[in-house]
mmCIF file of C-alpha atoms and ligand atoms in Angstrom:
data_model
loop_
_atom_site.group_PDB
_atom_site.id
_atom_site.type_symbol
_atom_site.label_atom_id
_atom_site.label_comp_id
_atom_site.label_asym_id
_atom_site.label_seq_id
_atom_site.Cartn_x
_atom_site.Cartn_y
_atom_site.Cartn_z
ATOM 1 C CA UNK A 218 13.298 -4.702 -5.642
ATOM 2 C CA UNK A 219 11.695 -3.604 -2.389
ATOM 3 C CA UNK A 220 8.457 -1.790 -1.586
ATOM 4 C CA UNK A 221 8.695 1.174 0.766
ATOM 5 C CA UNK A 222 5.802 1.159 3.219
ATOM 6 C CA UNK A 223 5.562 4.630 4.675
ATOM 7 C CA UNK A 224 3.081 5.878 7.260
ATOM 8 C CA UNK A 225 2.465 9.187 8.968
ATOM 9 C CA UNK A 226 2.370 7.791 12.495
ATOM 10 C CA UNK A 227 2.805 4.565 14.414
ATOM 11 C CA UNK A 228 -0.964 4.709 15.012
ATOM 12 C CA UNK A 229 -1.334 3.742 11.302
ATOM 13 C CA UNK A 230 0.703 0.546 11.745
ATOM 14 C CA UNK A 231 -2.171 -1.812 12.736
ATOM 15 C CA UNK A 232 -3.699 -1.114 9.303
ATOM 16 C CA UNK A 233 -0.410 -1.216 7.377
ATOM 17 C CA UNK A 234 0.704 -4.518 8.876
ATOM 18 C CA UNK A 235 -1.628 -6.391 6.520
ATOM 19 C CA UNK A 236 0.224 -4.852 3.549
ATOM 20 C CA UNK A 237 3.606 -5.987 4.869
ATOM 21 C CA UNK A 238 2.209 -9.476 5.600
ATOM 22 C CA UNK A 239 0.882 -9.774 2.059
ATOM 23 C CA UNK A 240 4.154 -8.623 0.498
ATOM 24 C CA UNK A 241 5.922 -11.314 2.546
ATOM 25 C CA UNK A 242 3.624 -13.959 1.032
ATOM 26 C CA UNK A 243 4.978 -12.929 -2.376
ATOM 27 C CA UNK A 244 8.586 -12.851 -1.098
ATOM 28 C CA UNK A 245 8.822 -9.100 -1.586
ATOM 29 C CA UNK A 246 10.831 -7.201 0.984
ATOM 30 C CA UNK A 247 9.175 -4.199 2.623
ATOM 31 C CA UNK A 248 11.105 -1.260 3.985
ATOM 32 C CA UNK A 249 8.869 0.188 6.687
ATOM 33 C CA UNK A 250 9.210 3.812 7.743
ATOM 34 C CA UNK A 251 7.242 6.244 9.904
ATOM 35 C CA UNK A 252 7.630 9.809 8.641
ATOM 36 C CA UNK A 253 5.207 12.682 8.455
ATOM 37 C CA UNK A 254 4.622 15.229 5.700
ATOM 38 C CA UNK A 255 3.856 17.844 8.370
ATOM 39 C CA UNK A 256 5.902 16.806 11.392
ATOM 40 C CA UNK A 257 9.096 15.523 9.715
ATOM 41 C CA UNK A 258 9.068 16.855 6.147
ATOM 42 C CA UNK A 259 12.870 16.723 5.778
ATOM 43 C CA UNK A 260 12.941 13.054 6.743
ATOM 44 C CA UNK A 261 10.292 12.323 4.096
ATOM 45 C CA UNK A 262 12.259 14.098 1.399
ATOM 46 C CA UNK A 263 15.567 12.414 2.325
ATOM 47 C CA UNK A 264 13.996 8.976 2.319
ATOM 48 C CA UNK A 265 12.211 9.422 -1.004
ATOM 49 C CA UNK A 266 15.209 10.927 -2.769
ATOM 50 C CA UNK A 267 17.414 8.035 -1.591
ATOM 51 C CA UNK A 268 14.870 5.406 -2.694
ATOM 52 C CA UNK A 269 16.266 4.571 -6.178
ATOM 53 C CA UNK A 270 19.729 3.776 -4.809
ATOM 54 C CA UNK A 271 18.135 1.709 -2.013
ATOM 55 C CA UNK A 272 16.470 -0.621 -4.530
ATOM 56 C CA UNK A 273 12.948 0.632 -3.868
ATOM 57 C CA UNK A 274 10.600 0.071 -6.813
ATOM 58 C CA UNK A 275 7.294 1.373 -5.450
ATOM 59 C CA UNK A 276 5.836 3.199 -2.469
ATOM 60 C CA UNK A 277 2.822 2.367 -0.339
ATOM 61 C CA UNK A 278 2.031 5.523 1.607
ATOM 62 C CA UNK A 279 -0.591 5.760 4.334
ATOM 63 C CA UNK A 280 -1.810 8.672 6.404
ATOM 64 C CA UNK A 281 -4.931 9.840 8.172
ATOM 65 C CA UNK A 282 -6.559 13.256 8.700
ATOM 66 C CA UNK A 283 -5.145 15.939 6.347
ATOM 67 C CA UNK A 284 -3.302 13.150 4.574
ATOM 68 C CA UNK A 285 -0.754 14.908 2.378
ATOM 69 C CA UNK A 286 1.993 12.321 2.789
ATOM 70 C CA UNK A 287 1.354 10.276 -0.365
ATOM 71 C CA UNK A 288 1.102 13.426 -2.476
ATOM 72 C CA UNK A 289 4.310 14.832 -1.051
ATOM 73 C CA UNK A 290 6.110 11.540 -1.677
ATOM 74 C CA UNK A 291 4.819 11.567 -5.276
ATOM 75 C CA UNK A 292 6.160 15.088 -5.714
ATOM 76 C CA UNK A 293 9.722 13.868 -4.987
ATOM 77 C CA UNK A 294 9.736 10.715 -7.136
ATOM 78 C CA UNK A 295 8.666 9.240 -10.462
ATOM 79 C CA UNK A 296 8.369 5.771 -8.888
ATOM 80 C CA UNK A 297 4.748 4.578 -8.512
ATOM 81 C CA UNK A 298 3.039 5.805 -5.331
ATOM 82 C CA UNK A 299 0.083 3.879 -3.919
ATOM 83 C CA UNK A 300 -1.902 5.842 -1.349
ATOM 84 C CA UNK A 301 -3.846 4.393 1.574
ATOM 85 C CA UNK A 302 -6.144 6.872 3.324
ATOM 86 C CA UNK A 303 -6.480 5.966 7.008
ATOM 87 C CA UNK A 304 -9.603 6.336 9.128
ATOM 88 C CA UNK A 305 -8.092 8.373 11.976
ATOM 89 C CA UNK A 306 -10.540 11.163 12.818
ATOM 90 C CA UNK A 307 -14.187 12.002 13.420
ATOM 91 C CA UNK A 308 -14.571 12.178 9.613
ATOM 92 C CA UNK A 309 -14.035 8.393 9.361
ATOM 93 C CA UNK A 310 -11.352 8.589 6.669
ATOM 94 C CA UNK A 311 -13.246 10.838 4.251
ATOM 95 C CA UNK A 312 -10.745 13.623 5.028
ATOM 96 C CA UNK A 313 -7.781 11.349 4.277
ATOM 97 C CA UNK A 314 -9.438 9.903 1.174
ATOM 98 C CA UNK A 315 -9.973 13.292 -0.443
ATOM 99 C CA UNK A 316 -6.566 14.592 0.632
ATOM 100 C CA UNK A 317 -4.889 11.560 -0.945
ATOM 101 C CA UNK A 318 -6.910 11.037 -4.102
ATOM 102 C CA UNK A 319 -7.387 14.592 -5.383
ATOM 103 C CA UNK A 320 -3.909 15.080 -6.806
ATOM 104 C CA UNK A 321 -3.181 17.754 -9.392
ATOM 105 C CA UNK A 322 -2.807 16.602 -12.983
ATOM 106 C CA UNK A 323 0.718 15.314 -13.657
ATOM 107 C CA UNK A 324 1.527 13.914 -10.201
ATOM 108 C CA UNK A 325 -0.632 10.827 -9.608
ATOM 109 C CA UNK A 326 -1.212 8.833 -6.440
ATOM 110 C CA UNK A 327 -2.947 5.477 -7.046
ATOM 111 C CA UNK A 328 -5.398 5.755 -4.177
ATOM 112 C CA UNK A 329 -6.910 2.693 -2.521
ATOM 113 C CA UNK A 330 -10.034 2.481 -0.366
ATOM 114 C CA UNK A 331 -9.997 3.891 3.169
ATOM 115 C CA UNK A 332 -7.821 1.470 5.217
ATOM 116 C CA UNK A 333 -7.217 -0.516 1.996
ATOM 117 C CA UNK A 334 -3.688 -1.594 2.874
ATOM 118 C CA UNK A 335 -4.025 -5.146 1.592
ATOM 119 C CA UNK A 336 -5.101 -3.977 -1.862
ATOM 120 C CA UNK A 337 -2.179 -1.550 -1.855
ATOM 121 C CA UNK A 338 0.174 -4.495 -1.416
ATOM 122 C CA UNK A 339 -1.551 -6.486 -4.162
ATOM 123 C CA UNK A 340 -1.286 -3.472 -6.456
ATOM 124 C CA UNK A 341 2.445 -3.205 -5.727
ATOM 125 C CA UNK A 342 2.833 -6.899 -6.539
ATOM 126 C CA UNK A 343 0.949 -6.329 -9.792
ATOM 127 C CA UNK A 344 3.370 -3.532 -10.716
ATOM 128 C CA UNK A 345 6.402 -5.752 -10.072
ATOM 129 C CA UNK A 346 4.745 -8.694 -11.852
ATOM 130 C CA UNK A 347 4.680 -6.795 -15.157
ATOM 131 C CA UNK A 348 8.385 -7.591 -15.550
ATOM 132 C CA UNK A 349 8.552 -10.782 -13.463
ATOM 133 C CA UNK A 350 6.925 -13.911 -14.916
ATOM 134 C CA UNK A 351 7.189 -15.967 -11.719
ATOM 135 C CA UNK A 352 5.497 -13.259 -9.707
ATOM 136 C CA UNK A 353 2.745 -13.007 -12.336
ATOM 137 C CA UNK A 354 2.148 -16.760 -11.985
ATOM 138 C CA UNK A 355 1.959 -16.422 -8.196
ATOM 139 C CA UNK A 356 -0.598 -13.651 -8.611
ATOM 140 C CA UNK A 357 -2.627 -15.923 -10.878
ATOM 141 C CA UNK A 358 -2.574 -18.633 -8.175
ATOM 142 C CA UNK A 359 -3.596 -16.076 -5.552
ATOM 143 C CA UNK A 360 -6.668 -15.199 -7.644
ATOM 144 C CA UNK A 361 -7.532 -18.879 -8.151
ATOM 145 C CA UNK A 362 -7.354 -19.524 -4.400
ATOM 146 C CA UNK A 363 -9.577 -16.520 -3.796
ATOM 147 C CA UNK A 364 -12.162 -17.862 -6.239
ATOM 148 C CA UNK A 365 -12.033 -21.276 -4.533
ATOM 149 C CA UNK A 366 -12.668 -19.586 -1.170
ATOM 150 C CA UNK A 367 -15.759 -17.851 -2.587
ATOM 151 C CA UNK A 368 -17.065 -21.219 -3.811
ATOM 152 C CA UNK A 369 -16.617 -22.602 -0.280
ATOM 153 C CA UNK A 370 -18.560 -19.628 1.107
ATOM 154 C CA UNK A 371 -21.350 -20.280 -1.397
ATOM 155 C CA UNK A 372 -21.480 -23.913 -0.262
ATOM 156 C CA UNK A 373 -21.662 -22.850 3.390
ATOM 157 C CA UNK A 374 -24.647 -20.598 2.671
ATOM 158 C CA UNK A 375 -26.325 -23.290 0.561
ATOM 159 C CA UNK A 376 -25.938 -25.768 3.417
ATOM 160 C CA UNK A 377 -28.015 -23.473 5.625
ATOM 161 C CA UNK A 378 -30.992 -23.357 3.252
HETATM 162 C C1 RP5 B 433 -1.700 11.442 10.503
HETATM 163 O O1 RP5 B 433 -2.436 11.765 11.624
HETATM 164 C C2 RP5 B 433 -1.180 10.066 10.742
HETATM 165 O O2 RP5 B 433 -0.956 9.422 9.519
HETATM 166 C C3 RP5 B 433 -2.254 9.423 11.557
HETATM 167 O O3 RP5 B 433 -3.172 8.710 10.728
HETATM 168 C C4 RP5 B 433 -2.983 10.592 12.198
HETATM 169 C C5 RP5 B 433 -2.860 10.633 13.688
HETATM 170 O O4 RP5 B 433 -1.501 10.626 14.046
HETATM 171 P P1 RP5 B 433 -1.078 10.525 15.590
HETATM 172 O O5 RP5 B 433 -1.655 11.728 16.262
HETATM 173 O O6 RP5 B 433 -1.632 9.223 16.094
HETATM 174 O O7 RP5 B 433 0.439 10.532 15.604
HETATM 175 O O8 RP5 B 433 -0.663 12.343 10.271
#
């Protein structure tokens, strides 16, 4: 299964690239698309409605400003939608965060931190890992490596005392 990585504009790509890179590390294919809830609503709808037959198992959806994209995607699918609010305006992402997270009851968007693309990818891996033992093991290793890195950081600080 693939993860669809959708963003409202190419200006979001520098943030979203880290999600695609992380998915690659777990050998998960990403289908990357730029489409806008406001500027190309028909394109969004077509893509989301075709997702099940295109082997897409989850969406990562990023947008800045009045960020309705993730919510609109969620309205057209029952696949999991992970939202990434982007810091794109003078409001530093607060606008996108509230627009993405405050969904009406019944149509959820699992909203990450502002610019939290990497966590979005990890969350997508976690969803796939529920029914994939090998992937779950890889996730376990990823956590172990992270813990080892923190120990190294602790040692580096200690060495400066
Ligand atoms: C949003 O507006 C996009 O997701 C982007 O974060 C922001 C700015 O878009 P551009 O004006 O750079 O196309 O819809």
